[in-house]
């Protein structure tokens, strides 16, 4: 199969997923505030299963909604992002949406205390240089966890304490 065919087949599969479960049901399990804490979690491996061109605006809006709601409750928040399976093509696919989000939401960005990246991809050095231009305020705020240390940190994040 050609890349075009596999991409089209992938989009059909993704449409089936969100039409079966509903986009907001999927989003609520993908981007959420952790137990009324000042922590917001984004699960990229789940997000990529249904976030396509036809749903990307809804995904970005929902992300913004969750962040605003959390900031309203806690003033400052911590953003936790699981980037398992994230690639340079993923970055290219979502780059414009990230750019739109950062340019339209500087008020949200100022309220993010730190960003924790789990399953940091090996390509992160390439992405860091690009992200540095997008998220200039974030460079000192980002904490990276590799695939070896990630499970421990995610378990702590969701620990019931």
mmCIF file of C-alpha atoms in Angstrom:
data_model
loop_
_atom_site.group_PDB
_atom_site.id
_atom_site.type_symbol
_atom_site.label_atom_id
_atom_site.label_comp_id
_atom_site.label_asym_id
_atom_site.label_seq_id
_atom_site.Cartn_x
_atom_site.Cartn_y
_atom_site.Cartn_z
ATOM 1 C CA UNK A 1 0.000 0.000 0.000
ATOM 2 C CA UNK A 2 1.132 3.539 -0.707
ATOM 3 C CA UNK A 3 1.506 6.122 2.057
ATOM 4 C CA UNK A 4 -1.538 7.950 0.667
ATOM 5 C CA UNK A 5 -3.666 4.820 0.898
ATOM 6 C CA UNK A 6 -2.509 3.978 4.414
ATOM 7 C CA UNK A 7 -3.154 7.558 5.502
ATOM 8 C CA UNK A 8 -6.664 7.443 4.062
ATOM 9 C CA UNK A 9 -7.289 4.045 5.661
ATOM 10 C CA UNK A 10 -6.026 5.411 8.960
ATOM 11 C CA UNK A 11 -8.448 8.359 8.752
ATOM 12 C CA UNK A 12 -11.345 5.984 8.060
ATOM 13 C CA UNK A 13 -10.376 3.933 11.109
ATOM 14 C CA UNK A 14 -10.127 7.088 13.244
ATOM 15 C CA UNK A 15 -13.544 8.298 12.063
ATOM 16 C CA UNK A 16 -15.007 4.945 13.092
ATOM 17 C CA UNK A 17 -13.525 5.352 16.569
ATOM 18 C CA UNK A 18 -14.940 8.802 17.261
ATOM 19 C CA UNK A 19 -18.283 8.051 15.627
ATOM 20 C CA UNK A 20 -18.652 4.928 17.805
ATOM 21 C CA UNK A 21 -17.741 6.587 21.118
ATOM 22 C CA UNK A 22 -18.407 10.269 20.450
ATOM 23 C CA UNK A 23 -15.700 12.898 20.269
ATOM 24 C CA UNK A 24 -16.376 14.397 23.715
ATOM 25 C CA UNK A 25 -16.386 11.005 25.403
ATOM 26 C CA UNK A 26 -12.976 10.289 23.869
ATOM 27 C CA UNK A 27 -11.666 13.740 24.761
ATOM 28 C CA UNK A 28 -12.758 13.377 28.394
ATOM 29 C CA UNK A 29 -10.448 10.348 28.657
ATOM 30 C CA UNK A 30 -7.646 12.034 26.765
ATOM 31 C CA UNK A 31 -7.370 15.546 28.228
ATOM 32 C CA UNK A 32 -8.489 15.920 31.819
ATOM 33 C CA UNK A 33 -7.846 17.481 35.180
ATOM 34 C CA UNK A 34 -6.597 14.920 37.687
ATOM 35 C CA UNK A 35 -8.941 14.521 40.663
ATOM 36 C CA UNK A 36 -9.644 18.242 41.085
ATOM 37 C CA UNK A 37 -5.936 18.869 41.492
ATOM 38 C CA UNK A 38 -3.858 21.550 39.785
ATOM 39 C CA UNK A 39 -2.705 18.945 37.254
ATOM 40 C CA UNK A 40 -3.930 18.450 33.701
ATOM 41 C CA UNK A 41 -3.039 15.258 31.840
ATOM 42 C CA UNK A 42 -2.877 14.813 28.060
ATOM 43 C CA UNK A 43 -2.697 11.278 26.708
ATOM 44 C CA UNK A 44 -1.239 11.587 23.211
ATOM 45 C CA UNK A 45 -1.385 7.827 22.396
ATOM 46 C CA UNK A 46 -5.165 7.985 22.784
ATOM 47 C CA UNK A 47 -5.489 11.403 21.134
ATOM 48 C CA UNK A 48 -3.819 10.215 17.942
ATOM 49 C CA UNK A 49 -6.421 7.460 17.532
ATOM 50 C CA UNK A 50 -9.158 9.950 16.672
ATOM 51 C CA UNK A 51 -7.768 13.469 16.260
ATOM 52 C CA UNK A 52 -7.750 14.043 12.499
ATOM 53 C CA UNK A 53 -8.301 17.076 10.277
ATOM 54 C CA UNK A 54 -12.072 16.947 10.748
ATOM 55 C CA UNK A 55 -11.822 16.822 14.579
ATOM 56 C CA UNK A 56 -8.661 18.816 15.268
ATOM 57 C CA UNK A 57 -10.466 22.111 15.980
ATOM 58 C CA UNK A 58 -12.733 20.380 18.493
ATOM 59 C CA UNK A 59 -9.690 18.757 20.125
ATOM 60 C CA UNK A 60 -7.887 22.093 20.455
ATOM 61 C CA UNK A 61 -10.993 23.824 21.830
ATOM 62 C CA UNK A 62 -11.543 21.066 24.379
ATOM 63 C CA UNK A 63 -7.901 21.274 25.465
ATOM 64 C CA UNK A 64 -8.310 25.008 25.969
ATOM 65 C CA UNK A 65 -11.563 24.452 27.908
ATOM 66 C CA UNK A 66 -9.937 21.963 30.317
ATOM 67 C CA UNK A 67 -6.965 24.252 30.931
ATOM 68 C CA UNK A 68 -9.181 27.284 31.556
ATOM 69 C CA UNK A 69 -11.411 25.319 33.928
ATOM 70 C CA UNK A 70 -8.400 24.066 35.879
ATOM 71 C CA UNK A 71 -6.843 27.547 36.021
ATOM 72 C CA UNK A 72 -10.144 28.953 37.247
ATOM 73 C CA UNK A 73 -10.021 26.478 40.150
ATOM 74 C CA UNK A 74 -6.301 26.621 40.954
ATOM 75 C CA UNK A 75 -4.818 29.782 39.431
ATOM 76 C CA UNK A 76 -1.568 28.025 38.411
ATOM 77 C CA UNK A 77 -1.460 24.543 36.911
ATOM 78 C CA UNK A 78 0.946 21.751 35.991
ATOM 79 C CA UNK A 79 0.641 20.202 32.553
ATOM 80 C CA UNK A 80 1.493 16.483 32.194
ATOM 81 C CA UNK A 81 1.828 15.143 28.657
ATOM 82 C CA UNK A 82 2.293 11.492 27.701
ATOM 83 C CA UNK A 83 4.129 11.612 24.359
ATOM 84 C CA UNK A 84 4.546 7.876 23.878
ATOM 85 C CA UNK A 85 4.728 7.135 20.126
ATOM 86 C CA UNK A 86 5.060 10.840 19.266
ATOM 87 C CA UNK A 87 7.156 11.336 16.130
ATOM 88 C CA UNK A 88 8.404 14.152 13.948
ATOM 89 C CA UNK A 89 5.483 13.515 11.581
ATOM 90 C CA UNK A 90 3.125 13.854 14.578
ATOM 91 C CA UNK A 91 4.794 17.117 15.430
ATOM 92 C CA UNK A 92 4.386 18.353 11.854
ATOM 93 C CA UNK A 93 0.736 17.275 11.858
ATOM 94 C CA UNK A 94 -0.133 19.213 15.038
ATOM 95 C CA UNK A 95 2.307 22.115 14.705
ATOM 96 C CA UNK A 96 -0.208 24.606 13.267
ATOM 97 C CA UNK A 97 -2.719 23.830 16.009
ATOM 98 C CA UNK A 98 -0.028 24.313 18.674
ATOM 99 C CA UNK A 99 0.904 27.604 17.041
ATOM 100 C CA UNK A 100 -2.729 28.770 16.998
ATOM 101 C CA UNK A 101 -3.179 27.709 20.613
ATOM 102 C CA UNK A 102 -0.057 29.500 21.875
ATOM 103 C CA UNK A 103 -0.738 32.708 19.951
ATOM 104 C CA UNK A 104 -4.399 32.888 21.085
ATOM 105 C CA UNK A 105 -3.921 31.856 24.708
ATOM 106 C CA UNK A 106 -1.008 33.714 26.237
ATOM 107 C CA UNK A 107 -3.102 34.134 29.394
ATOM 108 C CA UNK A 108 -3.314 30.336 29.803
ATOM 109 C CA UNK A 109 0.374 29.863 29.057
ATOM 110 C CA UNK A 110 1.337 32.290 31.825
ATOM 111 C CA UNK A 111 -0.628 30.192 34.329
ATOM 112 C CA UNK A 112 1.226 26.935 33.544
ATOM 113 C CA UNK A 113 3.833 26.454 36.274
ATOM 114 C CA UNK A 114 5.577 23.468 34.709
ATOM 115 C CA UNK A 115 5.165 20.986 31.902
ATOM 116 C CA UNK A 116 6.087 17.333 32.437
ATOM 117 C CA UNK A 117 6.748 15.308 29.315
ATOM 118 C CA UNK A 118 6.530 11.536 29.695
ATOM 119 C CA UNK A 119 8.044 9.052 27.239
ATOM 120 C CA UNK A 120 10.186 11.833 25.847
ATOM 121 C CA UNK A 121 10.847 10.928 22.207
ATOM 122 C CA UNK A 122 14.429 10.597 21.006
ATOM 123 C CA UNK A 123 13.699 13.312 18.489
ATOM 124 C CA UNK A 124 13.078 15.753 21.320
ATOM 125 C CA UNK A 125 16.224 17.754 20.583
ATOM 126 C CA UNK A 126 14.803 18.576 17.143
ATOM 127 C CA UNK A 127 11.416 19.320 18.637
ATOM 128 C CA UNK A 128 12.948 21.403 21.449
ATOM 129 C CA UNK A 129 14.487 23.796 18.975
ATOM 130 C CA UNK A 130 11.116 24.216 17.232
ATOM 131 C CA UNK A 131 9.142 24.353 20.492
ATOM 132 C CA UNK A 132 11.605 26.921 21.802
ATOM 133 C CA UNK A 133 10.292 29.322 19.177
ATOM 134 C CA UNK A 134 6.667 28.562 20.032
ATOM 135 C CA UNK A 135 6.904 28.340 23.792
ATOM 136 C CA UNK A 136 9.632 30.786 24.709
ATOM 137 C CA UNK A 137 8.267 31.133 28.248
ATOM 138 C CA UNK A 138 8.314 27.362 28.710
ATOM 139 C CA UNK A 139 11.924 26.370 28.159
ATOM 140 C CA UNK A 140 12.809 26.595 31.863
ATOM 141 C CA UNK A 141 9.473 25.049 32.869
ATOM 142 C CA UNK A 142 9.705 21.750 30.974
ATOM 143 C CA UNK A 143 10.715 18.516 32.726
ATOM 144 C CA UNK A 144 11.467 15.506 30.509
ATOM 145 C CA UNK A 145 11.155 11.841 31.533
ATOM 146 C CA UNK A 146 12.516 9.069 29.342
ATOM 147 C CA UNK A 147 10.789 5.740 28.707
ATOM 148 C CA UNK A 148 12.637 4.091 31.601
ATOM 149 C CA UNK A 149 11.610 6.588 34.306
ATOM 150 C CA UNK A 150 8.168 7.456 32.916
ATOM 151 C CA UNK A 151 6.171 4.533 34.402
ATOM 152 C CA UNK A 152 7.318 5.434 37.926
ATOM 153 C CA UNK A 153 6.406 9.089 37.489
ATOM 154 C CA UNK A 154 3.015 8.372 35.889
ATOM 155 C CA UNK A 155 2.203 5.966 38.729
ATOM 156 C CA UNK A 156 3.018 8.732 41.223
ATOM 157 C CA UNK A 157 0.905 11.191 39.268
ATOM 158 C CA UNK A 158 -2.168 8.957 39.470
ATOM 159 C CA UNK A 159 -1.431 7.624 42.954
ATOM 160 C CA UNK A 160 -4.559 7.710 45.086
ATOM 161 C CA UNK A 161 -2.733 8.950 48.236
#
